[in-house]
Amino acid sequence: MTRSFFARNPSVLIFIAVLAVFTLAVTLASEATGTGALSTSFVKTLGKTLCLCLVAIAMDLIWGYAGILSLGHMAFFGLGGYMIGMWLMYARTEAIVATSMANAQIPPTDQEIVDAIGTQIFGVVGSSDFPPIWIFADSLALQLMLVVLVPGLLALVFGWLAFRSRVTGVYLSILTQAMTLALSLYLFQNDSGLRGNNGLSGLQNLPGANNIPQADISLWFFWASAFALGVGYLLAAWIVSGKFGSVIRGIRDDEARVRFLGYSVEGYKLFVFTITAIIAAIAGALYYPQAGIINPAEIAPIASIYLAVWVAIGGRGRLYGAVIGAAFVSLLSTMFTGGQVPSVPLGFYTIDWVDWWQVLLGLSFVLVTLFAPKGIGGLVDLVTGRRPPDRHGADLGPDKGSLQEREAEQ
Amino acid sequence: MSTLLEVSGVSVSFDGFKAINNLSFSIGPAELRAIIGPNGAGKTTFMDIVTGKTRPDEGAVLWGETSQSLLRMNESQIARAGIGRKFQRPTVFEDQTVYDNLAMALKKDRAPWSVLFFRPAAEDAARIEELAEEIGLADELHRKSGELSHGQKQWLEIGMLLAQEPRLLLVDEPAAGMTLAEREHTTDLLKEAAKTRAVVVVEHDMEFVRRLDCRVTVLHEGSVLAEGSLDHVTKNQDVIDVYLGR
Ligand SMILES: Nc1ncnc2c1ncn2[C@@H]1O[C@H](COP(=O)(O)OP(=O)(O)O)[C@@H](O)[C@H]1O
Ligand SMILES: [Mg+2]
């Protein structure tokens, strides 16, 4: 029982090694430092995919391990993006405004500069005043803190209200959908202070880095995303490997029993909900500078449902499953919706994948749920010889969220 | 005699049906007590009330030297105050090993933060081995508890109870589905436990109760019908009428 963390969790070492090799390979094939076999936009796609893998890990922690099917975690992802986006947009507009005003006869006052930035940013929503929530936008350090604090506090308050009244199962899922819907509807309003449906744009341009080509910047973000994913994976593996993991899996399988053991189930749920919200927010803060734009549609309820679909297809309750699911599905999705997959002419009808991809995805989700509940990650079991226990088809606990026999390991 | 748990005048009804009716009950700090009664008498509901799962409509449930009211506490606070419970159906965490099940039950700080940083010390591992020995599962420590036999799961749950080091153990029908040899082992475990703490055992099986050799409380329609030694209560005419005579 005193074996080291890595000896007990060999998949962690394998994961880190694969991630390192992948990062190196992309670096060597990038336009900035390598052969240029991978275009800058594809490096960005890969970097974004790593961020999606990170938020999938958060989803797996809350759903696969703690049994809470949150369908609102992309709200935290989006909020993280908005928080970093505010600084990116402010600082870059400031640089542009300062340059253009520098030629003026009378040097502009500080207030004039701020007003000019405001006009630039909020012109699209017919305003020029900075809303109060932009008060820290000129400080990178403060906005970085907000990346963690704003989604973290939202999750803390929402989770406290929901878990305290013992909302569970489908009702909790619906509540989280309502949360992300409400947030997105609020942000769609022009007077929400975050430019309504225009969202924040130009985020790919780092302030003060005008002379650095996007090829370099994309690679930096790719590295940062890979690093964050590695750290996130280690953290998640550490959380679930010890007694804490035991308790949250216990909550998933039979939360009443955990209560009678003296654990405050609500406290644990709140803890996992908040920590996963923060992981999601960090992933979002790395994602949106690579995407270049964020708008309220990004946190529409469907986004969080996709997240659950990735984890389900990859295999919930195992961290690498979440990563595989997110990477596999989101890359396929990019291919299909990007028109890279040729249409299928059937004579009477042509299957255009841009339109039919959603149907294909929905269908695979149904098929995986019905016939391969362990997801893609279940293939690993064929290699390692992990077999399900013989429980004659019974679930591993009385709760609805408990592990199914076919998902469990022996 | 001092009392550890004092239940007085408790009533609870479900949709107008009085499952517990003005029930009073008390037990001392190191006492073994059996509760018998026909199906639907309210035995499980009584345990639900003491452990905070069900709120009574009226009455008081007082705990410990300071006569703390349990009605103001939630399930996990009551468990931490020192009341452990074994369910009628064995409920262990089937996807986890016997070791992990016992480790989770071990009396330790239960706050999320300290559990997150908790790593078992040598003495914790030793304590788990010792408990596993006691419940006859020493060789099964690293098996998933879902693979255990029904009787072994019952024992594992008793082991988890002991690991909690509660001052009061509430045990609901521990012998259900056990073989004769397993029943004997179970009585030994319970009698041993009752030397240092209060143990309340709900049981149907008269032979099992006789072997426990303790004071018996007979429940009927949500209130106490008789109390005393097994011989005493089995001679009681009311008891014979409603329970034994049938
Ligand atoms: N949650 C509940 N809702 C409605 N009726 C209940 C509930 N729990 C128990 N009862 C009823 O209360 C009575 C006592 O049940 P219980 O305490 O389980 O009996 P015992 O354990 O002695 O067999 C039964 O008639 C049962 O149907
Ligand atoms: Mg019962």
XYZ file of C-alpha atoms and ligand atoms in Angstrom:
684
model
C 0.000 0.000 0.000
C 2.987 2.289 0.228
C 3.871 1.987 -3.441
C 4.477 5.263 -5.175
C 1.761 7.254 -6.917
C 3.077 6.299 -10.370
C 3.367 2.616 -9.539
C -0.260 2.609 -8.515
C -1.306 4.649 -11.533
C 0.771 3.472 -14.494
C -1.607 5.154 -16.943
C -0.450 8.559 -15.690
C 3.125 7.967 -16.812
C 1.962 6.634 -20.161
C -0.281 9.642 -20.634
C 2.446 12.159 -19.806
C 4.877 10.375 -22.124
C 2.392 10.350 -25.008
C 1.607 14.018 -24.432
C 5.321 14.899 -24.415
C 6.007 12.993 -27.634
C 2.976 14.570 -29.280
C 4.059 18.063 -28.233
C 7.551 17.463 -29.559
C 6.234 16.087 -32.842
C 3.964 19.081 -33.381
C 6.808 21.445 -32.499
C 9.082 19.779 -35.061
C 6.412 19.912 -37.736
C 5.215 23.464 -37.056
C 5.882 26.465 -39.280
C 7.590 28.348 -36.479
C 10.248 25.899 -35.355
C 10.077 22.956 -37.680
C 9.442 21.687 -41.151
C 6.181 23.519 -41.613
C 4.305 20.329 -42.371
C 1.565 21.511 -40.033
C -0.048 24.808 -40.905
C -0.377 27.464 -38.231
C -4.135 27.140 -38.270
C -3.828 23.399 -37.702
C -1.461 23.976 -34.787
C -4.151 26.224 -33.360
C -6.723 23.497 -33.874
C -4.492 21.055 -32.028
C -3.891 23.549 -29.219
C -7.615 24.126 -28.874
C -8.172 20.385 -28.848
C -5.803 20.047 -25.887
C -7.894 22.637 -24.025
C -11.024 20.656 -24.796
C -9.283 17.553 -23.429
C -8.610 19.479 -20.223
C -12.227 20.499 -19.768
C -13.209 16.891 -20.525
C -11.045 15.816 -17.588
C -13.002 18.213 -15.398
C -16.234 16.717 -16.747
C -14.998 13.217 -16.028
C -14.143 14.168 -12.443
C -17.576 15.568 -11.764
C -19.575 13.033 -13.768
C -17.513 9.882 -14.167
C -16.125 9.908 -10.633
C -18.537 11.897 -8.477
C -21.623 10.851 -10.453
C -22.943 14.389 -10.873
C -24.063 14.872 -14.464
C -23.391 18.588 -14.732
C -24.584 19.952 -18.045
C -23.244 23.412 -17.359
C -19.498 23.169 -17.213
C -18.989 24.897 -20.549
C -20.366 28.016 -18.851
C -17.266 28.038 -16.668
C -15.103 27.340 -19.718
C -16.662 30.321 -21.489
C -16.356 32.593 -18.473
C -12.655 31.786 -18.287
C -12.407 32.822 -21.933
C -14.295 36.064 -21.324
C -12.081 36.991 -18.384
C -8.847 36.661 -20.345
C -10.540 38.110 -23.437
C -11.294 41.352 -21.599
C -7.642 41.998 -20.958
C -6.563 40.946 -24.461
C -9.083 43.258 -26.060
C -8.444 46.178 -23.741
C -4.671 46.035 -23.930
C -4.552 45.686 -27.687
C -7.079 48.461 -28.297
C -5.088 50.621 -25.915
C -1.943 50.040 -27.975
C -3.766 50.923 -31.211
C -5.381 54.019 -29.741
C -2.124 55.203 -28.193
C -0.331 54.899 -31.547
C -2.992 56.777 -33.466
C -3.273 59.518 -30.875
C 0.460 59.963 -30.532
C 0.445 62.010 -33.739
C -2.115 64.474 -32.437
C -1.038 68.106 -31.936
C -1.998 68.182 -28.287
C -0.932 65.065 -26.360
C -4.083 63.237 -25.188
C -4.903 63.038 -21.500
C -5.303 59.658 -19.826
C -9.066 60.132 -19.743
C -9.132 60.831 -23.462
C -7.242 57.622 -24.114
C -9.629 55.603 -21.971
C -12.607 57.207 -23.712
C -11.134 56.388 -27.079
C -10.602 52.759 -26.063
C -14.175 52.633 -24.840
C -15.488 53.980 -28.129
C -13.425 51.443 -30.030
C -14.575 48.478 -27.955
C -18.196 49.376 -27.267
C -19.026 51.206 -30.487
C -20.667 48.041 -31.823
C -23.218 48.078 -29.021
C -23.826 51.803 -29.319
C -21.960 52.856 -26.227
C -18.584 54.209 -25.271
C -18.539 53.971 -21.499
C -16.742 51.205 -19.741
C -19.165 49.039 -17.768
C -18.088 48.532 -14.140
C -17.089 44.912 -14.779
C -14.198 46.155 -16.934
C -12.590 47.880 -13.985
C -9.634 45.497 -13.864
C -9.339 44.994 -17.632
C -6.120 46.976 -17.877
C -4.293 44.575 -15.582
C -3.260 41.159 -16.853
C -2.539 39.919 -13.337
C -5.979 40.885 -12.041
C -7.816 39.469 -15.053
C -5.875 36.215 -14.661
C -7.081 36.075 -11.078
C -10.615 36.657 -12.294
C -10.239 33.679 -14.655
C -10.178 31.563 -11.508
C -12.313 33.678 -9.185
C -15.389 34.464 -11.281
C -16.188 30.906 -12.449
C -15.032 29.543 -9.095
C -17.397 31.799 -7.154
C -20.275 31.153 -9.531
C -19.771 27.408 -9.105
C -19.482 27.793 -5.352
C -22.711 29.755 -5.002
C -24.661 27.700 -7.533
C -23.366 24.429 -6.098
C -24.075 25.499 -2.539
C -27.671 26.318 -3.365
C -28.213 23.156 -5.397
C -26.440 20.608 -3.217
C -27.691 22.071 0.058
C -31.251 21.367 -1.008
C -30.144 17.908 -2.123
C -30.989 18.346 -5.765
C -29.680 15.261 -7.534
C -29.889 13.278 -10.735
C -31.869 14.599 -13.660
C -33.035 17.635 -11.687
C -29.480 18.746 -11.105
C -28.657 18.269 -14.792
C -31.617 20.445 -15.742
C -30.618 23.060 -13.194
C -27.108 23.262 -14.647
C -28.581 23.587 -18.135
C -30.738 26.428 -16.858
C -27.662 28.093 -15.381
C -25.677 28.010 -18.607
C -28.747 29.089 -20.613
C -29.412 32.013 -18.293
C -25.796 33.120 -18.449
C -25.695 32.930 -22.210
C -28.991 34.812 -22.600
C -27.735 37.475 -20.230
C -24.514 37.878 -22.178
C -26.464 38.172 -25.432
C -27.868 41.474 -24.189
C -25.992 44.530 -25.352
C -26.019 46.090 -21.902
C -24.496 43.026 -20.249
C -21.190 44.878 -20.619
C -19.532 42.192 -22.700
C -20.586 43.402 -26.148
C -23.703 41.272 -26.478
C -23.804 38.892 -29.394
C -20.626 40.402 -30.853
C -18.649 38.900 -28.013
C -14.970 39.637 -27.706
C -12.844 39.375 -30.816
C -9.304 39.736 -32.061
C -8.149 37.646 -29.124
C -5.474 35.919 -31.212
C -3.461 39.150 -31.286
C -1.298 39.394 -28.230
C -0.848 43.006 -27.068
C 2.662 44.249 -27.702
C 3.459 41.311 -29.949
C 2.685 42.916 -33.296
C 6.009 41.867 -34.768
C 5.765 38.266 -33.698
C 4.213 36.059 -36.359
C 1.070 34.074 -35.540
C 3.079 30.922 -36.268
C 5.151 31.562 -33.129
C 2.234 32.667 -30.998
C 0.197 29.627 -31.983
C 3.034 27.382 -30.910
C 3.354 29.166 -27.542
C -0.309 28.627 -26.870
C -0.017 25.042 -28.005
C 2.794 24.497 -25.495
C 0.858 26.236 -22.730
C -2.181 24.090 -23.486
C -0.112 20.903 -23.447
C 1.444 21.926 -20.147
C -1.935 22.740 -18.618
C -3.339 19.439 -19.818
C -0.412 17.548 -18.296
C -0.735 19.338 -14.966
C -4.513 18.958 -15.008
C -4.223 15.250 -15.678
C -1.724 14.792 -12.839
C -3.901 16.775 -10.466
C -7.035 14.841 -11.398
C -5.230 11.504 -11.116
C -3.912 12.502 -7.719
C -7.362 13.588 -6.530
C -9.031 10.329 -7.554
C -6.253 7.968 -6.513
C -6.485 8.390 -2.754
C -9.165 8.282 -0.121
C -10.827 11.363 -1.596
C -11.369 9.418 -4.816
C -12.763 6.576 -2.772
C -15.263 8.901 -1.117
C -16.457 10.574 -4.316
C -16.864 7.234 -6.068
C -18.795 6.152 -3.002
C -21.028 9.197 -3.408
C -21.598 8.247 -7.037
C -22.593 4.698 -6.159
C -24.555 5.258 -2.928
C -24.558 8.738 -1.484
C -26.827 7.913 1.458
C -24.341 5.303 2.640
C -21.505 7.821 2.498
C -23.568 10.164 4.650
C -24.059 7.492 7.283
C -20.301 7.009 7.354
C -20.082 10.585 8.576
C -18.954 12.310 5.389
C -20.684 15.528 4.489
C -21.755 14.547 0.980
C -22.812 18.092 0.126
C -19.387 19.416 1.074
C -17.657 16.915 -1.186
C -19.962 17.625 -4.095
C -19.422 21.337 -3.699
C -15.671 20.836 -3.550
C -15.586 18.749 -6.739
C -18.032 21.050 -8.514
C -15.948 24.119 -7.740
C -12.551 22.622 -8.485
C -13.781 21.264 -11.821
C -15.308 24.653 -12.651
C -11.898 26.215 -12.085
C -10.177 23.609 -14.274
C -12.778 24.303 -16.964
C -12.181 28.043 -16.662
C -8.430 27.663 -17.074
C -8.999 25.496 -20.133
C -11.281 28.197 -21.541
C -8.761 30.934 -20.851
C -6.251 29.025 -22.973
C -8.755 28.065 -25.652
C -10.212 31.414 -26.662
C -6.958 33.254 -27.444
C -6.382 30.435 -29.943
C -9.919 30.622 -31.273
C -9.651 34.405 -31.568
C -13.262 35.116 -30.702
C -15.746 34.348 -27.976
C -19.435 35.117 -27.990
C -22.420 34.039 -25.878
C -23.295 31.230 -28.293
C -20.232 29.437 -26.962
C -21.951 28.861 -23.631
C -25.299 27.813 -25.026
C -26.678 24.695 -23.304
C -25.731 22.474 -26.241
C -22.002 23.093 -25.627
C -22.157 21.403 -22.235
C -24.134 18.527 -23.679
C -21.398 17.993 -26.252
C -18.919 17.867 -23.411
C -20.881 15.060 -21.791
C -21.064 13.267 -25.151
C -17.260 13.405 -25.546
C -16.735 11.931 -22.112
C -19.344 9.240 -22.714
C -17.816 8.271 -26.055
C -14.307 8.250 -24.582
C -15.365 6.307 -21.503
C -16.381 7.933 -18.236
C -14.745 7.094 -14.951
C -11.279 6.936 -16.458
C -9.302 10.079 -17.110
C -7.633 8.964 -20.320
C -11.063 8.010 -21.630
C -12.210 11.610 -21.292
C -9.107 12.865 -23.088
C -9.464 10.342 -25.911
C -13.150 11.146 -26.308
C -12.634 14.905 -26.436
C -9.702 14.693 -28.842
C -11.304 12.125 -31.108
C -14.738 13.692 -31.368
C -13.648 17.318 -31.576
C -11.032 16.607 -34.260
C -13.516 14.562 -36.259
C -16.014 17.345 -35.818
C -13.523 19.882 -37.183
C -12.947 17.653 -40.198
C -16.591 16.986 -40.903
C -17.885 20.500 -40.351
C -14.858 22.028 -42.094
C -15.837 20.322 -45.331
C -12.721 18.147 -45.343
C -14.725 14.968 -45.697
C -16.078 14.402 -49.196
C -19.836 14.302 -49.607
C -21.459 10.977 -50.346
C -23.559 11.063 -53.531
C -26.428 8.621 -53.264
C -27.955 9.536 -56.603
C -31.258 10.731 -55.239
C -29.594 12.594 -52.360
C -26.132 13.774 -51.457
C -24.978 13.412 -47.895
C -23.231 16.647 -47.103
C -21.287 16.043 -43.909
C -21.441 19.648 -42.807
C -25.148 19.074 -42.272
C -25.108 15.407 -41.355
C -22.253 15.389 -38.880
C -24.553 16.205 -35.962
C -26.754 13.282 -36.863
C -23.758 10.983 -37.077
C -22.513 12.207 -33.698
C -25.909 11.795 -32.080
C -26.195 8.314 -33.489
C -22.738 7.286 -32.251
C -23.644 8.594 -28.815
C -26.745 6.441 -28.709
C -24.831 3.422 -29.984
C -22.002 3.859 -27.490
C -24.440 4.280 -24.610
C -26.326 1.149 -25.608
C -23.614 -1.198 -26.754
C -20.275 0.019 -25.403
C -20.875 1.893 -22.144
C -17.149 1.833 -21.440
C -16.556 3.928 -24.537
C -13.365 4.016 -26.551
C -11.372 3.728 -23.328
C -12.872 0.277 -22.922
C -10.597 -0.917 -25.715
C -7.703 -0.522 -23.279
C -9.295 -3.212 -21.145
C -8.931 -5.692 -23.966
C -5.170 -5.155 -23.751
C -4.821 -5.056 -19.971
C -7.281 -7.875 -19.455
C -9.428 -5.875 -17.058
C -12.723 -7.720 -16.815
C -16.005 -6.653 -15.293
C -17.051 -8.413 -12.105
C -19.812 -10.945 -12.511
C -22.767 -9.285 -10.851
C -25.424 -10.937 -12.971
C -26.271 -7.633 -14.542
C -26.861 -5.715 -11.329
C -25.585 -2.170 -11.016
C -22.949 -1.496 -8.433
C -25.124 0.578 -6.189
C -28.739 1.509 -5.646
C -28.491 5.057 -7.012
C -29.372 5.925 -10.583
C -25.929 7.361 -11.185
C -24.077 4.291 -10.000
C -21.648 2.448 -12.150
C -23.075 -0.206 -14.405
C -21.652 -3.657 -14.151
C -20.187 -3.428 -17.627
C -18.282 -0.266 -16.765
C -16.709 -1.505 -13.592
C -13.400 -3.256 -13.277
C -12.594 -6.398 -11.431
C -27.670 3.835 35.137
C -26.714 6.628 32.764
C -28.225 6.678 29.324
C -26.471 7.159 26.020
C -29.542 7.497 23.817
C -32.919 8.648 25.028
C -35.861 8.590 22.632
C -39.056 9.931 24.136
C -42.584 10.331 22.827
C -41.587 10.119 19.183
C -44.227 9.842 16.468
C -43.962 9.859 12.717
C -46.571 9.308 10.042
C -46.333 8.683 6.331
C -49.348 9.994 4.432
C -51.511 9.770 7.530
C -50.294 6.282 8.456
C -48.629 6.314 11.880
C -45.475 4.247 11.409
C -44.141 5.253 14.853
C -46.586 6.096 17.579
C -45.432 7.778 20.791
C -42.361 5.584 21.026
C -39.952 5.819 23.947
C -36.687 3.958 24.188
C -33.394 4.335 25.956
C -30.092 2.525 26.082
C -26.980 2.797 28.249
C -23.379 3.285 27.133
C -22.333 -0.388 27.137
C -25.422 -2.415 26.519
C -26.652 -4.971 24.025
C -30.297 -4.692 23.088
C -32.430 -6.635 20.661
C -35.518 -5.170 19.026
C -38.037 -7.637 17.698
C -41.423 -7.161 16.163
C -43.503 -8.238 13.202
C -42.890 -6.871 9.732
C -43.952 -3.269 9.448
C -43.709 -2.704 13.200
C -41.499 0.325 12.579
C -38.089 -1.098 13.460
C -36.320 0.308 10.413
C -38.179 3.599 10.735
C -36.958 3.834 14.331
C -33.378 3.569 13.080
C -34.125 6.134 10.365
C -35.200 8.582 13.060
C -32.165 8.073 15.259
C -29.753 8.400 12.333
C -31.401 11.525 10.947
C -32.819 9.992 7.777
C -36.409 10.618 8.839
C -37.617 13.617 10.861
C -40.226 12.726 13.479
C -43.404 14.786 13.712
C -43.027 15.083 17.465
C -40.924 13.854 20.352
C -37.296 14.174 21.379
C -34.134 12.234 20.629
C -31.344 13.055 23.062
C -27.770 11.880 22.836
C -24.796 11.546 25.157
C -23.856 13.030 28.505
C -24.867 16.508 27.406
C -28.284 15.389 26.130
C -27.707 16.900 22.730
C -30.765 16.841 20.469
C -30.172 14.699 17.399
C -33.151 16.217 15.646
C -31.194 19.323 14.805
C -28.351 17.390 13.172
C -28.071 15.893 9.694
C -27.065 12.312 8.880
C -23.350 12.906 8.604
C -23.187 14.994 11.793
C -25.022 12.255 13.685
C -22.613 9.673 12.298
C -19.671 11.788 13.394
C -21.227 12.186 16.837
C -20.787 8.430 17.211
C -23.787 6.574 15.829
C -23.045 3.886 13.267
C -25.638 2.065 11.261
C -25.827 -1.188 9.383
C -28.594 -1.444 6.845
C -30.999 -4.294 6.326
C -29.640 -4.900 2.841
C -25.843 -5.081 2.857
C -24.640 -1.773 1.479
C -20.952 -1.733 0.789
C -19.198 0.052 -2.045
C -19.121 -2.801 -4.487
C -16.806 -1.201 -7.014
C -14.127 -0.723 -4.354
C -11.900 -3.167 -2.572
C -12.516 -4.458 0.920
C -9.474 -2.428 1.959
C -10.874 0.800 0.509
C -14.250 0.196 2.100
C -12.655 -0.219 5.519
C -10.291 2.700 4.966
C -13.219 4.965 4.192
C -14.966 3.928 7.394
C -11.892 4.297 9.615
C -12.343 6.958 12.257
C -10.453 9.941 10.839
C -11.060 13.557 10.027
C -13.907 13.609 7.475
C -13.491 17.126 6.045
C -12.867 17.165 2.265
C -9.646 19.067 2.599
C -8.004 16.678 5.049
C -9.311 13.632 3.195
C -7.720 14.999 0.019
C -4.310 15.070 1.646
C -4.813 11.901 3.662
C -2.370 9.094 3.006
C -2.678 5.977 5.167
C -0.004 5.633 7.837
C 1.364 2.255 8.887
C -0.944 2.147 11.897
C -3.995 2.722 9.701
C -3.029 -0.188 7.485
C -2.437 -2.299 10.591
C -5.837 -1.371 11.992
C -7.501 -2.327 8.691
C -5.732 -5.709 8.690
C -6.828 -6.260 12.262
C -10.459 -5.470 11.432
C -10.333 -7.697 8.366
C -9.048 -10.494 10.579
C -11.904 -9.946 12.998
C -14.574 -10.155 10.306
C -12.868 -13.068 8.564
C -11.948 -11.157 5.411
C -8.169 -10.986 5.851
C -7.588 -12.892 2.622
C -10.044 -10.807 0.636
C -8.590 -7.360 1.403
C -7.727 -6.539 -2.182
C -10.781 -7.999 -3.818
C -13.643 -5.823 -4.970
C -16.337 -6.087 -2.357
C -18.923 -6.673 -5.083
C -17.459 -10.126 -5.539
C -17.977 -11.163 -1.929
C -20.726 -13.532 -0.891
C -23.819 -12.125 0.741
C -22.657 -13.112 4.218
C -19.208 -11.658 3.642
C -20.757 -8.364 2.602
C -22.784 -8.327 5.809
C -19.565 -8.800 7.754
C -17.737 -6.192 5.768
C -20.471 -3.776 6.705
C -20.136 -4.750 10.349
C -16.381 -4.263 9.987
C -16.976 -0.804 8.553
C -19.183 -0.048 11.538
C -16.476 -1.136 13.952
C -13.903 0.897 12.030
C -15.994 4.001 12.659
C -15.575 3.349 16.409
C -19.109 4.491 17.144
C -20.508 4.710 20.670
C -23.807 3.317 19.458
C -24.247 0.678 16.783
C -27.599 0.208 15.112
C -27.716 -3.108 13.305
C -30.704 -3.933 11.096
C -31.289 -7.664 10.548
C -27.639 -8.700 10.369
C -28.318 -12.404 10.090
C -30.607 -12.231 7.071
C -29.384 -14.634 4.438
C -26.597 -16.071 6.566
C -25.753 -19.715 7.110
C -25.853 -21.116 10.621
C -22.082 -20.882 11.076
C -22.097 -17.324 9.804
C -24.849 -16.430 12.254
C -22.805 -17.736 15.162
C -19.819 -15.692 14.092
C -22.071 -12.633 13.813
C -23.469 -13.042 17.329
C -19.917 -13.289 18.662
C -18.935 -10.098 16.864
C -21.926 -8.208 18.220
C -21.520 -9.458 21.787
C -17.864 -8.540 21.696
C -18.666 -5.067 20.396
C -21.278 -4.518 23.101
C -18.639 -4.845 25.830
C -17.380 -1.366 25.086
C -20.341 0.339 23.438
C -24.091 0.290 22.999
C -25.430 -2.071 20.350
C -29.018 -2.247 19.124
C -29.844 -5.261 16.984
C -33.074 -5.593 15.022
C -33.768 -9.208 14.303
C -36.564 -11.495 13.234
C -34.972 -14.769 14.077
C -35.730 -15.877 17.659
C -32.832 -18.328 17.791
C -30.476 -15.528 16.914
C -31.966 -13.268 19.592
C -31.750 -16.032 22.154
C -28.063 -16.446 21.425
C -27.500 -12.710 21.898
C -28.718 -13.235 25.462
C -29.738 -9.664 26.191
C -32.640 -7.387 27.021
C -35.344 -7.397 24.368
C -37.709 -4.642 23.266
C -40.817 -5.728 21.381
C -42.197 -3.217 18.888
C -45.694 -3.354 17.554
C -47.488 -0.829 15.367
C -44.906 1.799 16.103
C -44.738 1.601 19.877
C -43.180 -0.545 22.573
C -45.292 -3.535 23.500
C -43.020 -5.098 26.084
C -39.461 -4.948 27.329
C -37.312 -7.302 29.396
C -35.480 -10.574 29.074
C -36.418 -12.821 26.180
C -38.134 -15.261 28.543
C -40.021 -12.403 30.164
C -41.359 -10.954 26.926
C -42.244 -14.299 25.401
C -44.487 -14.963 28.400
C -46.258 -11.618 27.936
C -49.809 -12.202 26.732
C -49.840 -9.145 24.409
C -46.686 -10.332 22.748
C -48.046 -13.809 22.307
C -51.222 -12.396 20.803
C -49.681 -10.121 18.215
C -46.455 -11.779 17.377
C -45.588 -15.186 18.672
C -49.012 -16.718 18.629
C -49.474 -16.312 14.915
N -40.737 6.341 3.518
C -41.898 5.735 3.807
N -43.043 6.131 3.222
C -44.233 5.545 3.503
N -44.364 4.527 4.370
C -43.274 4.084 4.984
C -41.974 4.646 4.741
N -41.067 3.993 5.498
C -41.770 3.068 6.177
N -43.074 3.107 5.885
C -44.126 2.276 6.468
O -43.961 2.291 7.868
C -44.167 1.015 8.414
C -42.959 0.585 9.224
O -41.935 0.215 8.327
P -40.523 -0.333 8.799
O -39.975 0.581 9.807
O -39.705 -0.563 7.587
O -40.910 -1.721 9.448
P -39.959 -2.912 9.935
O -38.556 -2.530 9.680
O -40.282 -3.059 11.377
O -40.396 -4.098 9.154
C -44.474 0.080 7.259
O -45.877 -0.095 7.208
C -43.983 0.822 6.052
O -44.768 0.525 4.923
Mg -37.072 -3.373 8.475
